[in-house]
Amino acid sequence: MNPDEDTEWNDILRKHGILGPQVKITQNDIYDSAVARAQEEENTRLERLDLDELAELEDSEDDQILEHYRQQRMSEMRAQVAKERFGTLEQISEPDYKSAVTDESTNVWVVVHLFRESIPECKLMNRFLSDLAQEYRATKFVKIVSVECIHNYPDANLPTLLVYGKGDMQSQMVRLDKFGGMRAKKKDVEKYLVEVGAVDPSMKRAGEEEESEDEEPVYFDLGKSV
């Protein structure tokens, strides 16, 4: 039995309150539903277009609608640019630490590298972080000579990463041992930063080609100690 059918039996059941009122769908209802669905699909399509694609539609779409989506796109781009305000690995000194790291981390993630130039693993880490700073410009990357940050900090613990967020240190990584020391790869450090929340993969900029799994590790001369 179809309760929506217009039959004598259904009328009797409705009269006795067994069935609810008959719902009649008119042609206008069908038309309105189809228009609403088409408009929703069109809005979804326009939301996915970039500025160049929106410009190509100027002759075929309503100017007011296109202008709305164009302004929306520009607002999104401005918001993205406002977030991506870093892009380099900056060296800081002890007097800068509070303002450049602790205070700054109330608004953005800050990755701090404690290093010494005389340690090859630190040079390798600096190379990784320089690349990651360009790819994740919403995160601030800084480096500081270890003994300037923490007096008498042992070289045996270098390189050390301190990850700050919400105005305080959220994570730390001591040495590259778990990544194979001098055989560590940039993607190892990147994965760690993703896991602790310091970088957002959805905001990653295109960088240089990823390292090959078979790539030989890079070694550095000891150079002059700091």
PDB file of N, CA, C and O in Angstrom, residues 28-38:
ATOM      1  N   ASN A  28       5.291  23.014  -9.647  1.00  0.00           N
ATOM      2  CA  ASN A  28       6.106  24.123  -9.150  1.00  0.00           C
ATOM      3  C   ASN A  28       7.137  23.632  -8.130  1.00  0.00           C
ATOM      4  O   ASN A  28       8.279  24.107  -8.089  1.00  0.00           O
ATOM      5  N   ASP A  29       6.709  22.672  -7.292  1.00  0.00           N
ATOM      6  CA  ASP A  29       7.640  22.102  -6.315  1.00  0.00           C
ATOM      7  C   ASP A  29       8.802  21.414  -7.007  1.00  0.00           C
ATOM      8  O   ASP A  29       9.969  21.559  -6.609  1.00  0.00           O
ATOM      9  N   ILE A  30       8.494  20.659  -8.036  1.00  0.00           N
ATOM     10  CA  ILE A  30       9.536  19.957  -8.790  1.00  0.00           C
ATOM     11  C   ILE A  30      10.483  20.950  -9.458  1.00  0.00           C
ATOM     12  O   ILE A  30      11.711  20.805  -9.425  1.00  0.00           O
ATOM     13  N   TYR A  31       9.909  22.017 -10.024  1.00  0.00           N
ATOM     14  CA  TYR A  31      10.713  23.040 -10.699  1.00  0.00           C
ATOM     15  C   TYR A  31      11.626  23.754  -9.700  1.00  0.00           C
ATOM     16  O   TYR A  31      12.834  23.927  -9.942  1.00  0.00           O
ATOM     17  N   ASP A  32      11.060  24.163  -8.552  1.00  0.00           N
ATOM     18  CA  ASP A  32      11.849  24.876  -7.542  1.00  0.00           C
ATOM     19  C   ASP A  32      12.999  24.005  -7.026  1.00  0.00           C
ATOM     20  O   ASP A  32      14.110  24.489  -6.798  1.00  0.00           O
ATOM     21  N   SER A  33      12.738  22.718  -6.830  1.00  0.00           N
ATOM     22  CA  SER A  33      13.768  21.806  -6.354  1.00  0.00           C
ATOM     23  C   SER A  33      14.893  21.671  -7.375  1.00  0.00           C
ATOM     24  O   SER A  33      16.079  21.659  -7.020  1.00  0.00           O
ATOM     25  N   ALA A  34      14.517  21.570  -8.646  1.00  0.00           N
ATOM     26  CA  ALA A  34      15.522  21.441  -9.706  1.00  0.00           C
ATOM     27  C   ALA A  34      16.366  22.705  -9.819  1.00  0.00           C
ATOM     28  O   ALA A  34      17.588  22.638  -9.997  1.00  0.00           O
ATOM     29  N   VAL A  35      15.742  23.877  -9.692  1.00  0.00           N
ATOM     30  CA  VAL A  35      16.471  25.144  -9.767  1.00  0.00           C
ATOM     31  C   VAL A  35      17.453  25.271  -8.608  1.00  0.00           C
ATOM     32  O   VAL A  35      18.605  25.665  -8.784  1.00  0.00           O
ATOM     33  N   ALA A  36      16.980  24.904  -7.402  1.00  0.00           N
ATOM     34  CA  ALA A  36      17.844  24.993  -6.221  1.00  0.00           C
ATOM     35  C   ALA A  36      19.049  24.067  -6.355  1.00  0.00           C
ATOM     36  O   ALA A  36      20.177  24.433  -6.004  1.00  0.00           O
ATOM     37  N   ARG A  37      18.806  22.857  -6.855  1.00  0.00           N
ATOM     38  CA  ARG A  37      19.899  21.907  -7.023  1.00  0.00           C
ATOM     39  C   ARG A  37      20.896  22.396  -8.068  1.00  0.00           C
ATOM     40  O   ARG A  37      22.118  22.281  -7.890  1.00  0.00           O
ATOM     41  N   ALA A  38      20.389  22.959  -9.165  1.00  0.00           N
ATOM     42  CA  ALA A  38      21.267  23.468 -10.217  1.00  0.00           C
ATOM     43  C   ALA A  38      22.111  24.641  -9.707  1.00  0.00           C
ATOM     44  O   ALA A  38      23.297  24.757 -10.022  1.00  0.00           O
TER      45      ALA A  38
END
